[in-house]
JSON list of C-alpha atoms in Angstrom, two decimals:
[
{"chain": "A", "resi": 1, "resn": "ALA", "atom": "CA", "xyz": [13.69, 8.13, 7.55]},
{"chain": "A", "resi": 2, "resn": "GLN", "atom": "CA", "xyz": [10.35, 8.89, 6.05]},
{"chain": "A", "resi": 3, "resn": "SER", "atom": "CA", "xyz": [7.15, 8.46, 8.06]},
{"chain": "A", "resi": 4, "resn": "VAL", "atom": "CA", "xyz": [3.45, 9.22, 7.80]},
{"chain": "A", "resi": 5, "resn": "THR", "atom": "CA", "xyz": [1.00, 10.06, 10.55]},
{"chain": "A", "resi": 6, "resn": "GLN", "atom": "CA", "xyz": [-2.75, 9.83, 10.24]},
{"chain": "A", "resi": 7, "resn": "PRO", "atom": "CA", "xyz": [-4.08, 11.34, 13.48]},
{"chain": "A", "resi": 8, "resn": "ASP", "atom": "CA", "xyz": [-7.63, 10.06, 13.14]},
{"chain": "A", "resi": 9, "resn": "ILE", "atom": "CA", "xyz": [-8.16, 6.33, 13.58]},
{"chain": "A", "resi": 10, "resn": "HIS", "atom": "CA", "xyz": [-11.88, 6.45, 12.91]},
{"chain": "A", "resi": 11, "resn": "ILE", "atom": "CA", "xyz": [-14.23, 9.06, 11.46]},
{"chain": "A", "resi": 12, "resn": "THR", "atom": "CA", "xyz": [-18.00, 8.88, 11.18]},
{"chain": "A", "resi": 13, "resn": "VAL", "atom": "CA", "xyz": [-19.70, 11.12, 8.67]},
{"chain": "A", "resi": 14, "resn": "SER", "atom": "CA", "xyz": [-23.28, 11.47, 7.45]},
{"chain": "A", "resi": 15, "resn": "GLU", "atom": "CA", "xyz": [-24.08, 10.70, 3.85]},
{"chain": "A", "resi": 16, "resn": "GLY", "atom": "CA", "xyz": [-23.95, 13.91, 1.84]},
{"chain": "A", "resi": 17, "resn": "ALA", "atom": "CA", "xyz": [-21.68, 15.66, 4.33]},
{"chain": "A", "resi": 18, "resn": "SER", "atom": "CA", "xyz": [-18.12, 16.69, 3.58]},
{"chain": "A", "resi": 19, "resn": "LEU", "atom": "CA", "xyz": [-15.13, 14.61, 4.59]},
{"chain": "A", "resi": 20, "resn": "GLU", "atom": "CA", "xyz": [-11.55, 15.54, 5.41]},
{"chain": "A", "resi": 21, "resn": "LEU", "atom": "CA", "xyz": [-8.87, 13.05, 6.36]},
{"chain": "A", "resi": 22, "resn": "ARG", "atom": "CA", "xyz": [-5.62, 14.30, 7.79]},
{"chain": "A", "resi": 23, "resn": "CYS", "atom": "CA", "xyz": [-2.14, 13.19, 6.85]},
{"chain": "A", "resi": 24, "resn": "ASN", "atom": "CA", "xyz": [1.22, 14.50, 8.03]},
{"chain": "A", "resi": 25, "resn": "TYR", "atom": "CA", "xyz": [4.51, 13.29, 6.64]},
{"chain": "A", "resi": 26, "resn": "SER", "atom": "CA", "xyz": [8.14, 13.44, 7.55]},
{"chain": "A", "resi": 27, "resn": "TYR", "atom": "CA", "xyz": [10.57, 13.39, 4.66]},
{"chain": "A", "resi": 28, "resn": "GLY", "atom": "CA", "xyz": [13.72, 15.32, 3.91]},
{"chain": "A", "resi": 29, "resn": "ALA", "atom": "CA", "xyz": [13.28, 15.97, 0.22]},
{"chain": "A", "resi": 30, "resn": "THR", "atom": "CA", "xyz": [10.29, 16.69, -2.01]},
{"chain": "A", "resi": 31, "resn": "PRO", "atom": "CA", "xyz": [7.92, 13.87, -1.18]},
{"chain": "A", "resi": 32, "resn": "TYR", "atom": "CA", "xyz": [5.95, 11.61, -3.44]},
{"chain": "A", "resi": 33, "resn": "LEU", "atom": "CA", "xyz": [2.57, 11.40, -1.67]},
{"chain": "A", "resi": 34, "resn": "PHE", "atom": "CA", "xyz": [-0.36, 9.10, -2.18]},
{"chain": "A", "resi": 35, "resn": "TRP", "atom": "CA", "xyz": [-3.80, 8.31, -0.86]},
{"chain": "A", "resi": 36, "resn": "TYR", "atom": "CA", "xyz": [-5.09, 4.76, -1.17]},
{"chain": "A", "resi": 37, "resn": "VAL", "atom": "CA", "xyz": [-8.47, 3.29, -0.24]},
{"chain": "A", "resi": 38, "resn": "GLN", "atom": "CA", "xyz": [-9.12, -0.26, 0.91]},
{"chain": "A", "resi": 39, "resn": "SER", "atom": "CA", "xyz": [-12.55, -1.85, 1.12]},
{"chain": "A", "resi": 40, "resn": "PRO", "atom": "CA", "xyz": [-12.97, -4.91, 3.36]},
{"chain": "A", "resi": 41, "resn": "GLY", "atom": "CA", "xyz": [-11.20, -7.94, 1.95]},
{"chain": "A", "resi": 42, "resn": "GLN", "atom": "CA", "xyz": [-9.76, -5.98, -0.94]},
{"chain": "A", "resi": 43, "resn": "GLY", "atom": "CA", "xyz": [-6.38, -4.70, -2.02]},
{"chain": "A", "resi": 44, "resn": "LEU", "atom": "CA", "xyz": [-5.43, -1.04, -2.15]},
{"chain": "A", "resi": 45, "resn": "GLN", "atom": "CA", "xyz": [-6.80, 1.28, -4.80]},
{"chain": "A", "resi": 46, "resn": "LEU", "atom": "CA", "xyz": [-4.96, 4.50, -5.63]},
{"chain": "A", "resi": 47, "resn": "LEU", "atom": "CA", "xyz": [-7.16, 7.58, -5.17]},
{"chain": "A", "resi": 48, "resn": "LEU", "atom": "CA", "xyz": [-4.63, 10.25, -6.08]},
{"chain": "A", "resi": 49, "resn": "LYS", "atom": "CA", "xyz": [-0.99, 11.15, -6.05]},
{"chain": "A", "resi": 50, "resn": "TYR", "atom": "CA", "xyz": [1.28, 14.18, -5.72]},
{"chain": "A", "resi": 51, "resn": "PHE", "atom": "CA", "xyz": [4.70, 14.22, -7.32]},
{"chain": "A", "resi": 52, "resn": "SER", "atom": "CA", "xyz": [5.22, 17.92, -8.05]},
{"chain": "A", "resi": 53, "resn": "GLY", "atom": "CA", "xyz": [3.52, 20.99, -9.48]},
{"chain": "A", "resi": 54, "resn": "ASP", "atom": "CA", "xyz": [0.01, 22.10, -8.56]},
{"chain": "A", "resi": 55, "resn": "THR", "atom": "CA", "xyz": [-0.49, 21.53, -4.84]},
{"chain": "A", "resi": 56, "resn": "LEU", "atom": "CA", "xyz": [-4.19, 20.73, -5.23]},
{"chain": "A", "resi": 57, "resn": "VAL", "atom": "CA", "xyz": [-4.59, 17.36, -6.89]},
{"chain": "A", "resi": 58, "resn": "GLN", "atom": "CA", "xyz": [-7.74, 15.74, -8.13]},
{"chain": "A", "resi": 59, "resn": "GLY", "atom": "CA", "xyz": [-8.34, 12.03, -7.89]},
{"chain": "A", "resi": 60, "resn": "ILE", "atom": "CA", "xyz": [-10.92, 9.44, -8.64]},
{"chain": "A", "resi": 61, "resn": "LYS", "atom": "CA", "xyz": [-14.34, 9.15, -7.02]},
{"chain": "A", "resi": 62, "resn": "GLY", "atom": "CA", "xyz": [-14.55, 12.91, -6.43]},
{"chain": "A", "resi": 63, "resn": "PHE", "atom": "CA", "xyz": [-11.63, 13.07, -4.01]},
{"chain": "A", "resi": 64, "resn": "GLU", "atom": "CA", "xyz": [-9.01, 15.80, -3.90]},
{"chain": "A", "resi": 65, "resn": "ALA", "atom": "CA", "xyz": [-5.99, 16.48, -1.73]},
{"chain": "A", "resi": 66, "resn": "GLU", "atom": "CA", "xyz": [-3.89, 19.52, -0.98]},
{"chain": "A", "resi": 67, "resn": "PHE", "atom": "CA", "xyz": [-0.14, 19.42, -0.44]},
{"chain": "A", "resi": 68, "resn": "LYS", "atom": "CA", "xyz": [1.09, 21.98, 2.09]},
{"chain": "A", "resi": 69, "resn": "ARG", "atom": "CA", "xyz": [4.86, 21.91, 2.43]},
{"chain": "A", "resi": 70, "resn": "SER", "atom": "CA", "xyz": [4.88, 24.42, 5.32]},
{"chain": "A", "resi": 71, "resn": "GLN", "atom": "CA", "xyz": [2.64, 22.13, 7.37]},
{"chain": "A", "resi": 72, "resn": "SER", "atom": "CA", "xyz": [4.04, 18.83, 6.06]},
{"chain": "A", "resi": 73, "resn": "SER", "atom": "CA", "xyz": [0.48, 17.83, 5.31]},
{"chain": "A", "resi": 74, "resn": "PHE", "atom": "CA", "xyz": [-1.42, 16.14, 2.52]},
{"chain": "A", "resi": 75, "resn": "ASN", "atom": "CA", "xyz": [-5.07, 16.11, 3.58]},
{"chain": "A", "resi": 76, "resn": "LEU", "atom": "CA", "xyz": [-7.75, 14.30, 1.62]},
{"chain": "A", "resi": 77, "resn": "ARG", "atom": "CA", "xyz": [-11.15, 15.86, 1.03]},
{"chain": "A", "resi": 78, "resn": "LYS", "atom": "CA", "xyz": [-14.47, 15.04, -0.53]},
{"chain": "A", "resi": 79, "resn": "PRO", "atom": "CA", "xyz": [-17.33, 17.57, -0.68]},
{"chain": "A", "resi": 80, "resn": "SER", "atom": "CA", "xyz": [-20.17, 15.08, -0.37]},
{"chain": "A", "resi": 81, "resn": "VAL", "atom": "CA", "xyz": [-19.71, 11.49, 0.76]},
{"chain": "A", "resi": 82, "resn": "HIS", "atom": "CA", "xyz": [-21.66, 8.53, -0.51]},
{"chain": "A", "resi": 83, "resn": "TRP", "atom": "CA", "xyz": [-22.39, 5.35, 1.43]},
{"chain": "A", "resi": 84, "resn": "SER", "atom": "CA", "xyz": [-19.94, 3.56, -0.87]},
{"chain": "A", "resi": 85, "resn": "ASP", "atom": "CA", "xyz": [-17.10, 5.70, 0.52]},
{"chain": "A", "resi": 86, "resn": "ALA", "atom": "CA", "xyz": [-17.12, 3.69, 3.72]},
{"chain": "A", "resi": 87, "resn": "ALA", "atom": "CA", "xyz": [-13.68, 2.09, 3.75]},
{"chain": "A", "resi": 88, "resn": "GLU", "atom": "CA", "xyz": [-10.20, 2.45, 5.19]},
{"chain": "A", "resi": 89, "resn": "TYR", "atom": "CA", "xyz": [-8.00, 5.19, 3.82]},
{"chain": "A", "resi": 90, "resn": "PHE", "atom": "CA", "xyz": [-4.23, 5.18, 3.82]},
{"chain": "A", "resi": 91, "resn": "CYS", "atom": "CA", "xyz": [-1.82, 8.01, 3.23]},
{"chain": "A", "resi": 92, "resn": "ALA", "atom": "CA", "xyz": [1.65, 7.03, 2.02]},
{"chain": "A", "resi": 93, "resn": "VAL", "atom": "CA", "xyz": [5.00, 8.54, 1.08]},
{"chain": "A", "resi": 94, "resn": "GLY", "atom": "CA", "xyz": [7.16, 6.97, -1.59]},
{"chain": "A", "resi": 95, "resn": "SER", "atom": "CA", "xyz": [10.94, 6.80, -1.62]},
{"chain": "A", "resi": 96, "resn": "ASP", "atom": "CA", "xyz": [13.74, 4.31, -2.29]},
{"chain": "A", "resi": 97, "resn": "TYR", "atom": "CA", "xyz": [11.46, 2.02, -4.29]},
{"chain": "A", "resi": 98, "resn": "LYS", "atom": "CA", "xyz": [8.96, 1.59, -1.44]},
{"chain": "A", "resi": 99, "resn": "LEU", "atom": "CA", "xyz": [5.87, 3.07, 0.16]},
{"chain": "A", "resi": 100, "resn": "SER", "atom": "CA", "xyz": [5.69, 4.00, 3.82]},
{"chain": "A", "resi": 101, "resn": "PHE", "atom": "CA", "xyz": [2.10, 4.02, 5.00]},
{"chain": "A", "resi": 102, "resn": "GLY", "atom": "CA", "xyz": [0.22, 5.72, 7.78]},
{"chain": "A", "resi": 103, "resn": "ALA", "atom": "CA", "xyz": [-1.85, 3.62, 10.17]},
{"chain": "A", "resi": 104, "resn": "GLY", "atom": "CA", "xyz": [-5.01, 4.34, 8.23]},
{"chain": "A", "resi": 105, "resn": "THR", "atom": "CA", "xyz": [-8.33, 6.04, 8.94]},
{"chain": "A", "resi": 106, "resn": "THR", "atom": "CA", "xyz": [-11.55, 4.05, 8.92]},
{"chain": "A", "resi": 107, "resn": "VAL", "atom": "CA", "xyz": [-14.50, 5.98, 7.56]},
{"chain": "A", "resi": 108, "resn": "THR", "atom": "CA", "xyz": [-18.03, 5.04, 8.53]},
{"chain": "A", "resi": 109, "resn": "VAL", "atom": "CA", "xyz": [-20.90, 6.63, 6.62]},
{"chain": "A", "resi": 110, "resn": "ARG", "atom": "CA", "xyz": [-24.25, 6.90, 8.37]},
{"chain": "A", "resi": 111, "resn": "ALA", "atom": "CA", "xyz": [-27.50, 7.33, 6.54]},
{"chain": "B", "resi": 1, "resn": "LYS", "atom": "CA", "xyz": [-5.03, -4.51, -19.33]},
{"chain": "B", "resi": 2, "resn": "ALA", "atom": "CA", "xyz": [-5.18, -7.09, -16.56]},
{"chain": "B", "resi": 3, "resn": "GLY", "atom": "CA", "xyz": [-4.27, -5.98, -13.06]},
{"chain": "B", "resi": 4, "resn": "VAL", "atom": "CA", "xyz": [-1.89, -7.48, -10.57]},
{"chain": "B", "resi": 5, "resn": "THR", "atom": "CA", "xyz": [-2.80, -11.06, -9.78]},
{"chain": "B", "resi": 6, "resn": "GLN", "atom": "CA", "xyz": [-1.88, -12.97, -6.66]},
{"chain": "B", "resi": 7, "resn": "THR", "atom": "CA", "xyz": [-2.20, -16.66, -5.98]},
{"chain": "B", "resi": 8, "resn": "PRO", "atom": "CA", "xyz": [-3.45, -18.23, -3.91]},
{"chain": "B", "resi": 9, "resn": "ARG", "atom": "CA", "xyz": [-5.99, -15.83, -2.44]},
{"chain": "B", "resi": 10, "resn": "TYR", "atom": "CA", "xyz": [-6.33, -17.73, 0.81]},
{"chain": "B", "resi": 11, "resn": "LEU", "atom": "CA", "xyz": [-3.96, -20.08, 2.57]},
{"chain": "B", "resi": 12, "resn": "ILE", "atom": "CA", "xyz": [-4.01, -21.93, 5.87]},
{"chain": "B", "resi": 13, "resn": "LYS", "atom": "CA", "xyz": [-0.78, -23.35, 7.28]},
{"chain": "B", "resi": 14, "resn": "THR", "atom": "CA", "xyz": [0.46, -24.61, 10.59]},
{"chain": "B", "resi": 15, "resn": "ARG", "atom": "CA", "xyz": [3.38, -23.37, 12.62]},
{"chain": "B", "resi": 16, "resn": "GLY", "atom": "CA", "xyz": [6.74, -24.53, 11.37]},
{"chain": "B", "resi": 17, "resn": "GLN", "atom": "CA", "xyz": [5.63, -25.03, 7.79]},
{"chain": "B", "resi": 18, "resn": "GLN", "atom": "CA", "xyz": [6.79, -22.91, 4.90]},
{"chain": "B", "resi": 19, "resn": "VAL", "atom": "CA", "xyz": [4.73, -21.11, 2.28]},
{"chain": "B", "resi": 20, "resn": "THR", "atom": "CA", "xyz": [5.24, -19.61, -1.17]},
{"chain": "B", "resi": 21, "resn": "LEU", "atom": "CA", "xyz": [3.08, -16.82, -2.51]},
{"chain": "B", "resi": 22, "resn": "SER", "atom": "CA", "xyz": [3.00, -15.78, -6.15]},
{"chain": "B", "resi": 23, "resn": "CYS", "atom": "CA", "xyz": [2.49, -12.45, -7.86]},
{"chain": "B", "resi": 24, "resn": "SER", "atom": "CA", "xyz": [2.08, -11.59, -11.54]},
{"chain": "B", "resi": 25, "resn": "PRO", "atom": "CA", "xyz": [2.54, -7.89, -12.28]},
{"chain": "B", "resi": 26, "resn": "ILE", "atom": "CA", "xyz": [0.68, -5.77, -14.77]},
{"chain": "B", "resi": 27, "resn": "SER", "atom": "CA", "xyz": [1.99, -6.41, -18.26]},
{"chain": "B", "resi": 28, "resn": "GLY", "atom": "CA", "xyz": [4.99, -4.19, -18.94]},
{"chain": "B", "resi": 29, "resn": "HIS", "atom": "CA", "xyz": [5.69, -3.50, -15.28]},
{"chain": "B", "resi": 30, "resn": "ARG", "atom": "CA", "xyz": [9.17, -4.54, -14.22]},
{"chain": "B", "resi": 31, "resn": "SER", "atom": "CA", "xyz": [9.11, -3.74, -10.52]},
{"chain": "B", "resi": 32, "resn": "VAL", "atom": "CA", "xyz": [7.35, -5.87, -7.93]},
{"chain": "B", "resi": 33, "resn": "SER", "atom": "CA", "xyz": [7.01, -5.00, -4.25]},
{"chain": "B", "resi": 34, "resn": "TRP", "atom": "CA", "xyz": [5.62, -6.98, -1.34]},
{"chain": "B", "resi": 35, "resn": "TYR", "atom": "CA", "xyz": [3.88, -5.68, 1.77]},
{"chain": "B", "resi": 36, "resn": "GLN", "atom": "CA", "xyz": [2.54, -7.32, 4.90]},
{"chain": "B", "resi": 37, "resn": "GLN", "atom": "CA", "xyz": [-0.67, -6.00, 6.42]},
{"chain": "B", "resi": 38, "resn": "THR", "atom": "CA", "xyz": [-1.71, -6.87, 9.98]},
{"chain": "B", "resi": 39, "resn": "PRO", "atom": "CA", "xyz": [-4.13, -5.19, 12.39]},
{"chain": "B", "resi": 40, "resn": "GLY", "atom": "CA", "xyz": [-1.35, -4.49, 14.86]},
{"chain": "B", "resi": 41, "resn": "GLN", "atom": "CA", "xyz": [1.48, -3.33, 12.63]},
{"chain": "B", "resi": 42, "resn": "GLY", "atom": "CA", "xyz": [-0.44, -1.97, 9.66]},
{"chain": "B", "resi": 43, "resn": "LEU", "atom": "CA", "xyz": [1.14, -2.00, 6.21]},
{"chain": "B", "resi": 44, "resn": "GLN", "atom": "CA", "xyz": [4.82, -2.82, 6.23]},
{"chain": "B", "resi": 45, "resn": "PHE", "atom": "CA", "xyz": [7.23, -3.04, 3.33]},
{"chain": "B", "resi": 46, "resn": "LEU", "atom": "CA", "xyz": [8.90, -6.41, 2.81]},
{"chain": "B", "resi": 47, "resn": "PHE", "atom": "CA", "xyz": [11.03, -6.05, -0.34]},
{"chain": "B", "resi": 48, "resn": "GLU", "atom": "CA", "xyz": [11.16, -4.75, -3.88]},
{"chain": "B", "resi": 49, "resn": "TYR", "atom": "CA", "xyz": [12.54, -6.39, -7.02]},
{"chain": "B", "resi": 50, "resn": "PHE", "atom": "CA", "xyz": [13.46, -5.01, -10.40]},
{"chain": "B", "resi": 51, "resn": "SER", "atom": "CA", "xyz": [14.95, -7.07, -13.20]},
{"chain": "B", "resi": 52, "resn": "GLU", "atom": "CA", "xyz": [15.47, -9.98, -10.82]},
{"chain": "B", "resi": 53, "resn": "THR", "atom": "CA", "xyz": [17.46, -7.81, -8.38]},
{"chain": "B", "resi": 54, "resn": "GLN", "atom": "CA", "xyz": [16.36, -6.83, -4.91]},
{"chain": "B", "resi": 55, "resn": "ARG", "atom": "CA", "xyz": [16.73, -3.07, -4.58]},
{"chain": "B", "resi": 56, "resn": "ASN", "atom": "CA", "xyz": [15.31, -2.56, -1.12]},
{"chain": "B", "resi": 57, "resn": "LYS", "atom": "CA", "xyz": [14.34, -4.69, 1.84]},
{"chain": "B", "resi": 58, "resn": "GLY", "atom": "CA", "xyz": [12.25, -3.97, 4.91]},
{"chain": "B", "resi": 59, "resn": "ASN", "atom": "CA", "xyz": [12.96, -4.87, 8.49]},
{"chain": "B", "resi": 60, "resn": "PHE", "atom": "CA", "xyz": [11.85, -8.50, 8.50]},
{"chain": "B", "resi": 61, "resn": "PRO", "atom": "CA", "xyz": [13.70, -11.63, 9.65]},
{"chain": "B", "resi": 62, "resn": "GLY", "atom": "CA", "xyz": [15.56, -13.80, 7.18]},
{"chain": "B", "resi": 63, "resn": "ARG", "atom": "CA", "xyz": [12.65, -16.26, 7.17]},
{"chain": "B", "resi": 64, "resn": "PHE", "atom": "CA", "xyz": [11.06, -13.91, 4.67]},
{"chain": "B", "resi": 65, "resn": "SER", "atom": "CA", "xyz": [12.59, -14.09, 1.23]},
{"chain": "B", "resi": 66, "resn": "GLY", "atom": "CA", "xyz": [11.63, -13.32, -2.31]},
{"chain": "B", "resi": 67, "resn": "ARG", "atom": "CA", "xyz": [12.70, -13.55, -5.88]},
{"chain": "B", "resi": 68, "resn": "GLN", "atom": "CA", "xyz": [11.76, -12.28, -9.28]},
{"chain": "B", "resi": 69, "resn": "PHE", "atom": "CA", "xyz": [11.86, -14.14, -12.53]},
{"chain": "B", "resi": 70, "resn": "SER", "atom": "CA", "xyz": [12.87, -12.93, -15.98]},
{"chain": "B", "resi": 71, "resn": "ASN", "atom": "CA", "xyz": [9.21, -12.42, -16.92]},
{"chain": "B", "resi": 72, "resn": "SER", "atom": "CA", "xyz": [8.85, -10.09, -13.89]},
{"chain": "B", "resi": 73, "resn": "ARG", "atom": "CA", "xyz": [6.67, -12.52, -11.96]},
{"chain": "B", "resi": 74, "resn": "SER", "atom": "CA", "xyz": [7.64, -12.70, -8.32]},
{"chain": "B", "resi": 75, "resn": "GLU", "atom": "CA", "xyz": [7.37, -15.12, -5.44]},
{"chain": "B", "resi": 76, "resn": "MET", "atom": "CA", "xyz": [7.84, -14.63, -1.75]},
{"chain": "B", "resi": 77, "resn": "ASN", "atom": "CA", "xyz": [8.61, -17.41, 0.67]},
{"chain": "B", "resi": 78, "resn": "VAL", "atom": "CA", "xyz": [8.17, -17.59, 4.41]},
{"chain": "B", "resi": 79, "resn": "SER", "atom": "CA", "xyz": [9.91, -20.45, 6.16]},
{"chain": "B", "resi": 80, "resn": "THR", "atom": "CA", "xyz": [9.28, -21.81, 9.63]},
{"chain": "B", "resi": 81, "resn": "LEU", "atom": "CA", "xyz": [5.94, -20.08, 9.94]},
{"chain": "B", "resi": 82, "resn": "GLU", "atom": "CA", "xyz": [4.97, -18.43, 13.21]},
{"chain": "B", "resi": 83, "resn": "LEU", "atom": "CA", "xyz": [1.51, -17.44, 14.45]},
{"chain": "B", "resi": 84, "resn": "GLY", "atom": "CA", "xyz": [2.47, -13.79, 13.99]},
{"chain": "B", "resi": 85, "resn": "ASP", "atom": "CA", "xyz": [2.97, -14.31, 10.27]},
{"chain": "B", "resi": 86, "resn": "SER", "atom": "CA", "xyz": [-0.80, -14.45, 9.83]},
{"chain": "B", "resi": 87, "resn": "ALA", "atom": "CA", "xyz": [-1.52, -11.47, 7.64]},
{"chain": "B", "resi": 88, "resn": "LEU", "atom": "CA", "xyz": [-2.68, -10.16, 4.30]},
{"chain": "B", "resi": 89, "resn": "TYR", "atom": "CA", "xyz": [0.28, -10.16, 1.93]},
{"chain": "B", "resi": 90, "resn": "LEU", "atom": "CA", "xyz": [-0.01, -7.58, -0.80]},
{"chain": "B", "resi": 91, "resn": "CYS", "atom": "CA", "xyz": [1.93, -7.43, -4.00]},
{"chain": "B", "resi": 92, "resn": "ALA", "atom": "CA", "xyz": [2.29, -4.24, -6.03]},
{"chain": "B", "resi": 93, "resn": "SER", "atom": "CA", "xyz": [3.79, -3.57, -9.42]},
{"chain": "B", "resi": 94, "resn": "SER", "atom": "CA", "xyz": [5.13, -0.46, -11.11]},
{"chain": "B", "resi": 95, "resn": "LEU", "atom": "CA", "xyz": [6.84, 0.56, -14.31]},
{"chain": "B", "resi": 96, "resn": "ALA", "atom": "CA", "xyz": [10.04, 1.37, -12.43]},
{"chain": "B", "resi": 97, "resn": "GLY", "atom": "CA", "xyz": [11.69, 3.98, -14.58]},
{"chain": "B", "resi": 98, "resn": "GLY", "atom": "CA", "xyz": [14.68, 6.06, -13.56]},
{"chain": "B", "resi": 99, "resn": "SER", "atom": "CA", "xyz": [13.04, 7.65, -10.53]},
{"chain": "B", "resi": 100, "resn": "ARG", "atom": "CA", "xyz": [13.62, 6.15, -7.13]},
{"chain": "B", "resi": 101, "resn": "TYR", "atom": "CA", "xyz": [9.89, 5.94, -6.75]},
{"chain": "B", "resi": 102, "resn": "ASN", "atom": "CA", "xyz": [7.08, 5.08, -9.14]},
{"chain": "B", "resi": 103, "resn": "GLU", "atom": "CA", "xyz": [3.35, 4.72, -8.73]},
{"chain": "B", "resi": 104, "resn": "GLN", "atom": "CA", "xyz": [2.43, 1.27, -7.46]},
{"chain": "B", "resi": 105, "resn": "PHE", "atom": "CA", "xyz": [-0.63, -0.78, -8.34]},
{"chain": "B", "resi": 106, "resn": "PHE", "atom": "CA", "xyz": [-1.76, -3.38, -5.85]},
{"chain": "B", "resi": 107, "resn": "GLY", "atom": "CA", "xyz": [-3.17, -6.84, -6.20]},
{"chain": "B", "resi": 108, "resn": "PRO", "atom": "CA", "xyz": [-6.02, -8.23, -4.06]},
{"chain": "B", "resi": 109, "resn": "GLY", "atom": "CA", "xyz": [-3.64, -9.91, -1.63]},
{"chain": "B", "resi": 110, "resn": "THR", "atom": "CA", "xyz": [-3.13, -13.38, -0.22]},
{"chain": "B", "resi": 111, "resn": "ARG", "atom": "CA", "xyz": [-4.69, -13.99, 3.18]},
{"chain": "B", "resi": 112, "resn": "LEU", "atom": "CA", "xyz": [-2.36, -16.28, 5.15]},
{"chain": "B", "resi": 113, "resn": "THR", "atom": "CA", "xyz": [-3.58, -17.87, 8.35]},
{"chain": "B", "resi": 114, "resn": "VAL", "atom": "CA", "xyz": [-1.09, -19.73, 10.52]},
{"chain": "B", "resi": 115, "resn": "LEU", "atom": "CA", "xyz": [-2.58, -22.16, 13.05]}
]
């Protein structure tokens, strides 16, 4: 069965600093991978997705992620965070008409 | 194009009652999925519907049920509510082509509180 692990529950980063969120997946075939962001009281917004092809994918809000099959990872990065990036981030793998999510990483941005 | 809409946004019920939540997908989307989000269990898949047929179901008791109508709108029902059913219920829609997975777009959720 597919699963996703996000090792970091909470990350604090200074505004303007870089951000990297880790995601490891377990899936037998080529995975469909996603990063979603959730602000308090809101639904999930898709940041980016990987289905196939180029392993470095660009998303919205200046985010990018790199798929590494050898490490079963799909880490999310942003070169310079803004205060508005404070939110909870979820990595997910898609299969059999559903998404399986990681536990999420809460990002706090300090001034 | 309007996004996924969910009604109601907030709901308060008491134990033993039942509740029905509604979801309208993005126009043209034929697949609707439901997820439960709680602080303890995170985001968990409930079920997915396409053309009024359930194609996949998560590991939830039979008290949780759903259906999809011919216009792709979906409802989920929870009977005999328990305190642990308090959660944010998220609906997502997708185009649902031939692939076994398609990109999903989420609604704002319905916050259910069971007292």
